[in-house]
Amino acid sequence: INLGDNSGVRGPIRACQVIGNLVVVVGTNSTCFAITPSTGMVEDHSSGLGSDVPLTGIACDPGGGLIAVGLDGSIWHRHDDHWVDAGSPADRLLTCVCAVGDGQFLVAGQHGFAAMGTPGSWTRLELGVTFDISAVAQVDTTSYLSGISGLLQRDGASGEVTVPEFGSEAPTSFSFVFAAPDSVVWSVGPKDLWARTASGWRSLFG
């Protein structure tokens, strides 16, 4: 896929997300493209970001806009085809973002930082960990936050943060977590691949 004449001056791709019938990719140097896989059409969605905004995560808001996070705790909201600064309670790299329902988003990043809210109104969450969060996902009313040192789950009703109950055998490596259809959660690590279904967690490696 050709990202256009300006792709040579853009930075590396840091994240991608399937949003509706589009694949949206973001990266350093204000990189933001929307790709239509069926036609290969590429649209530059960087308008309003400035010339050098490093983006590391992307998600969709209920109204069809986009939320992106990046360096120095930056959070950006794209609505009506233009990006605006969405404010942020963070002073460090944010790496990931996901929608959690009711128009709210979960953002997370370095040193166990996480916050929840809407553009311009964010509340920091206390996770009780200091490892870097590399991925977040939402399934039903539960938020999942993953990093190289572990996986956490946060109950949306009570706000309680716990470690998932894997059973007698648990994964020993973590890196990424994502949601799939039918309320399935996947946890991926260098040595592990686990899935949580209605019957609980199980390893895909036996």
GROMACS .gro file of C-alpha atoms in nm:
model
  206
    1ILE     CA    1   0.000   0.000   0.000
    2ASN     CA    2   0.141   0.337  -0.102
    3LEU     CA    3   0.095   0.593   0.176
    4GLY     CA    4   0.142   0.882  -0.063
    5ASP     CA    5   0.411   1.125  -0.164
    6ASN     CA    6   0.458   1.248   0.194
    7SER     CA    7   0.519   0.901   0.342
    8GLY     CA    8   0.894   0.939   0.301
    9VAL     CA    9   0.907   1.222   0.556
   10ARG     CA   10   0.679   1.050   0.805
   11GLY     CA   11   0.807   0.846   1.096
   12PRO     CA   12   0.772   0.476   1.178
   13ILE     CA   13   0.423   0.329   1.227
   14ARG     CA   14   0.356   0.271   1.600
   15ALA     CA   15  -0.003   0.139   1.608
   16CYS     CA   16  -0.290   0.034   1.387
   17GLN     CA   17  -0.658  -0.028   1.451
   18VAL     CA   18  -0.947  -0.164   1.250
   19ILE     CA   19  -1.224   0.096   1.278
   20GLY     CA   20  -1.538   0.015   1.083
   21ASN     CA   21  -1.429  -0.065   0.729
   22LEU     CA   22  -1.100   0.123   0.767
   23VAL     CA   23  -0.755   0.045   0.899
   24VAL     CA   24  -0.614   0.351   1.076
   25VAL     CA   25  -0.238   0.369   1.133
   26VAL     CA   26  -0.051   0.622   1.348
   27GLY     CA   27   0.315   0.691   1.418
   28THR     CA   28   0.581   0.952   1.474
   29ASN     CA   29   0.600   1.286   1.292
   30SER     CA   30   0.222   1.331   1.294
   31THR     CA   31   0.160   1.012   1.097
   32CYS     CA   32  -0.209   0.925   1.067
   33PHE     CA   33  -0.351   0.746   0.764
   34ALA     CA   34  -0.685   0.576   0.703
   35ILE     CA   35  -0.670   0.283   0.462
   36THR     CA   36  -0.968   0.121   0.286
   37PRO     CA   37  -0.853  -0.242   0.241
   38SER     CA   38  -1.111  -0.325  -0.028
   39THR     CA   39  -0.983  -0.053  -0.262
   40GLY     CA   40  -0.637   0.028  -0.126
   41MET     CA   41  -0.736   0.395  -0.099
   42VAL     CA   42  -0.528   0.591   0.153
   43GLU     CA   43  -0.638   0.916   0.319
   44ASP     CA   44  -0.405   1.143   0.515
   45HIS     CA   45  -0.575   1.225   0.848
   46SER     CA   46  -0.297   1.434   1.002
   47SER     CA   47  -0.464   1.776   0.960
   48GLY     CA   48  -0.443   1.976   1.283
   49LEU     CA   49  -0.171   1.766   1.447
   50GLY     CA   50   0.115   1.999   1.365
   51SER     CA   51   0.442   1.894   1.206
   52ASP     CA   52   0.597   1.663   1.467
   53VAL     CA   53   0.350   1.487   1.698
   54PRO     CA   54   0.458   1.132   1.792
   55LEU     CA   55   0.147   0.909   1.815
   56THR     CA   56   0.157   0.562   1.971
   57GLY     CA   57  -0.206   0.450   2.007
   58ILE     CA   58  -0.544   0.498   1.838
   59ALA     CA   59  -0.911   0.421   1.908
   60CYS     CA   60  -1.254   0.525   1.782
   61ASP     CA   61  -1.510   0.730   1.975
   62PRO     CA   62  -1.884   0.650   1.965
   63GLY     CA   63  -1.949   0.945   1.735
   64GLY     CA   64  -1.710   0.816   1.471
   65GLY     CA   65  -1.418   1.038   1.566
   66LEU     CA   66  -1.072   0.922   1.671
   67ILE     CA   67  -0.873   0.936   1.994
   68ALA     CA   68  -0.493   0.913   1.974
   69VAL     CA   69  -0.224   0.913   2.243
   70GLY     CA   70   0.149   0.973   2.233
   71LEU     CA   71   0.464   1.123   2.375
   72ASP     CA   72   0.466   1.336   2.693
   73GLY     CA   73   0.112   1.229   2.780
   74SER     CA   74  -0.047   1.390   2.477
   75ILE     CA   75  -0.408   1.297   2.392
   76TRP     CA   76  -0.569   1.409   2.067
   77HIS     CA   77  -0.931   1.397   1.953
   78ARG     CA   78  -1.025   1.399   1.584
   79HIS     CA   79  -1.378   1.516   1.513
   80ASP     CA   80  -1.524   1.684   1.206
   81ASP     CA   81  -1.206   1.596   1.015
   82HIS     CA   82  -0.974   1.793   1.243
   83TRP     CA   83  -0.755   1.706   1.541
   84VAL     CA   84  -0.766   1.905   1.866
   85ASP     CA   85  -0.575   1.869   2.192
   86ALA     CA   86  -0.793   1.665   2.432
   87GLY     CA   87  -0.604   1.761   2.747
   88SER     CA   88  -0.422   1.506   2.961
   89PRO     CA   89  -0.341   1.427   3.325
   90ALA     CA   90  -0.020   1.247   3.218
   91ASP     CA   91   0.338   1.373   3.209
   92ARG     CA   92   0.486   1.061   3.048
   93LEU     CA   93   0.455   0.849   2.737
   94LEU     CA   94   0.107   0.711   2.675
   95THR     CA   95   0.116   0.395   2.466
   96CYS     CA   96  -0.242   0.273   2.428
   97VAL     CA   97  -0.609   0.371   2.437
   98CYS     CA   98  -0.947   0.197   2.405
   99ALA     CA   99  -1.315   0.284   2.435
  100VAL     CA  100  -1.479   0.156   2.754
  101GLY     CA  101  -1.843   0.255   2.699
  102ASP     CA  102  -2.063   0.552   2.786
  103GLY     CA  103  -1.843   0.772   2.566
  104GLN     CA  104  -1.538   0.718   2.789
  105PHE     CA  105  -1.185   0.603   2.711
  106LEU     CA  106  -0.906   0.428   2.897
  107VAL     CA  107  -0.553   0.553   2.829
  108ALA     CA  108  -0.235   0.402   2.972
  109GLY     CA  109   0.141   0.411   2.942
  110GLN     CA  110   0.472   0.424   3.123
  111HIS     CA  111   0.527   0.337   3.491
  112GLY     CA  112   0.177   0.198   3.548
  113PHE     CA  113   0.000   0.517   3.449
  114ALA     CA  114  -0.368   0.493   3.353
  115ALA     CA  115  -0.657   0.736   3.328
  116MET     CA  116  -1.020   0.723   3.222
  117GLY     CA  117  -1.255   0.990   3.091
  118THR     CA  118  -1.362   1.191   2.791
  119PRO     CA  119  -1.172   1.447   2.581
  120GLY     CA  120  -1.090   1.736   2.814
  121SER     CA  121  -1.196   1.553   3.132
  122TRP     CA  122  -0.971   1.273   3.264
  123THR     CA  123  -0.939   1.097   3.600
  124ARG     CA  124  -0.622   0.913   3.696
  125LEU     CA  125  -0.662   0.549   3.800
  126GLU     CA  126  -0.453   0.388   4.074
  127LEU     CA  127  -0.339   0.047   3.949
  128GLY     CA  128  -0.087  -0.029   4.223
  129VAL     CA  129   0.187  -0.124   3.973
  130THR     CA  130   0.490   0.049   3.826
  131PHE     CA  131   0.551  -0.153   3.510
  132ASP     CA  132   0.484   0.000   3.168
  133ILE     CA  133   0.138  -0.069   3.023
  134SER     CA  134   0.170  -0.167   2.656
  135ALA     CA  135  -0.189  -0.260   2.566
  136VAL     CA  136  -0.545  -0.212   2.692
  137ALA     CA  137  -0.873  -0.377   2.596
  138GLN     CA  138  -1.236  -0.362   2.704
  139VAL     CA  139  -1.474  -0.660   2.721
  140ASP     CA  140  -1.824  -0.599   2.856
  141THR     CA  141  -1.766  -0.396   3.176
  142THR     CA  142  -1.410  -0.515   3.244
  143SER     CA  143  -1.093  -0.336   3.138
  144TYR     CA  144  -0.771  -0.530   3.079
  145LEU     CA  145  -0.426  -0.374   3.099
  146SER     CA  146  -0.114  -0.562   2.994
  147GLY     CA  147   0.258  -0.504   3.019
  148ILE     CA  148   0.574  -0.710   3.013
  149SER     CA  149   0.541  -0.777   3.388
  150GLY     CA  150   0.178  -0.884   3.407
  151LEU     CA  151  -0.190  -0.855   3.321
  152LEU     CA  152  -0.447  -0.662   3.525
  153GLN     CA  153  -0.824  -0.642   3.510
  154ARG     CA  154  -1.039  -0.355   3.635
  155ASP     CA  155  -1.405  -0.398   3.721
  156GLY     CA  156  -1.604  -0.113   3.569
  157ALA     CA  157  -1.867  -0.112   3.844
  158SER     CA  158  -1.649  -0.127   4.155
  159GLY     CA  159  -1.322   0.008   4.015
  160GLU     CA  160  -1.138  -0.283   4.179
  161VAL     CA  161  -0.809  -0.378   4.011
  162THR     CA  162  -0.702  -0.743   4.035
  163VAL     CA  163  -0.489  -1.006   3.864
  164PRO     CA  164  -0.700  -1.249   3.658
  165GLU     CA  165  -0.759  -1.594   3.805
  166PHE     CA  166  -0.581  -1.822   3.559
  167GLY     CA  167  -0.604  -2.137   3.770
  168SER     CA  168  -0.332  -2.378   3.885
  169GLU     CA  169  -0.118  -2.298   3.582
  170ALA     CA  170  -0.071  -1.936   3.482
  171PRO     CA  171   0.117  -1.760   3.202
  172THR     CA  172   0.471  -1.653   3.280
  173SER     CA  173   0.509  -1.396   3.004
  174PHE     CA  174   0.296  -1.102   2.900
  175SER     CA  175   0.306  -0.828   2.641
  176PHE     CA  176  -0.024  -0.767   2.466
  177VAL     CA  177  -0.396  -0.805   2.534
  178PHE     CA  178  -0.686  -0.761   2.293
  179ALA     CA  179  -1.058  -0.823   2.271
  180ALA     CA  180  -1.223  -1.050   2.015
  181PRO     CA  181  -1.588  -1.124   1.924
  182ASP     CA  182  -1.810  -1.313   2.169
  183SER     CA  183  -1.643  -1.147   2.471
  184VAL     CA  184  -1.318  -1.339   2.424
  185VAL     CA  185  -0.997  -1.188   2.566
  186TRP     CA  186  -0.653  -1.282   2.436
  187SER     CA  187  -0.331  -1.245   2.637
  188VAL     CA  188  -0.010  -1.275   2.434
  189GLY     CA  189   0.345  -1.303   2.564
  190PRO     CA  190   0.680  -1.421   2.426
  191LYS     CA  191   0.619  -1.769   2.570
  192ASP     CA  192   0.241  -1.772   2.619
  193LEU     CA  193  -0.087  -1.748   2.434
  194TRP     CA  194  -0.397  -1.752   2.655
  195ALA     CA  195  -0.765  -1.689   2.590
  196ARG     CA  196  -1.050  -1.613   2.828
  197THR     CA  197  -1.389  -1.745   2.721
  198ALA     CA  198  -1.714  -1.801   2.909
  199SER     CA  199  -1.558  -2.108   3.072
  200GLY     CA  200  -1.252  -1.920   3.199
  201TRP     CA  201  -0.886  -1.883   3.101
  202ARG     CA  202  -0.698  -2.151   2.908
  203SER     CA  203  -0.363  -2.183   2.735
  204LEU     CA  204  -0.362  -2.234   2.360
  205PHE     CA  205  -0.030  -2.418   2.395
  206GLY     CA  206  -0.187  -2.713   2.577
   0.00000   0.00000   0.00000
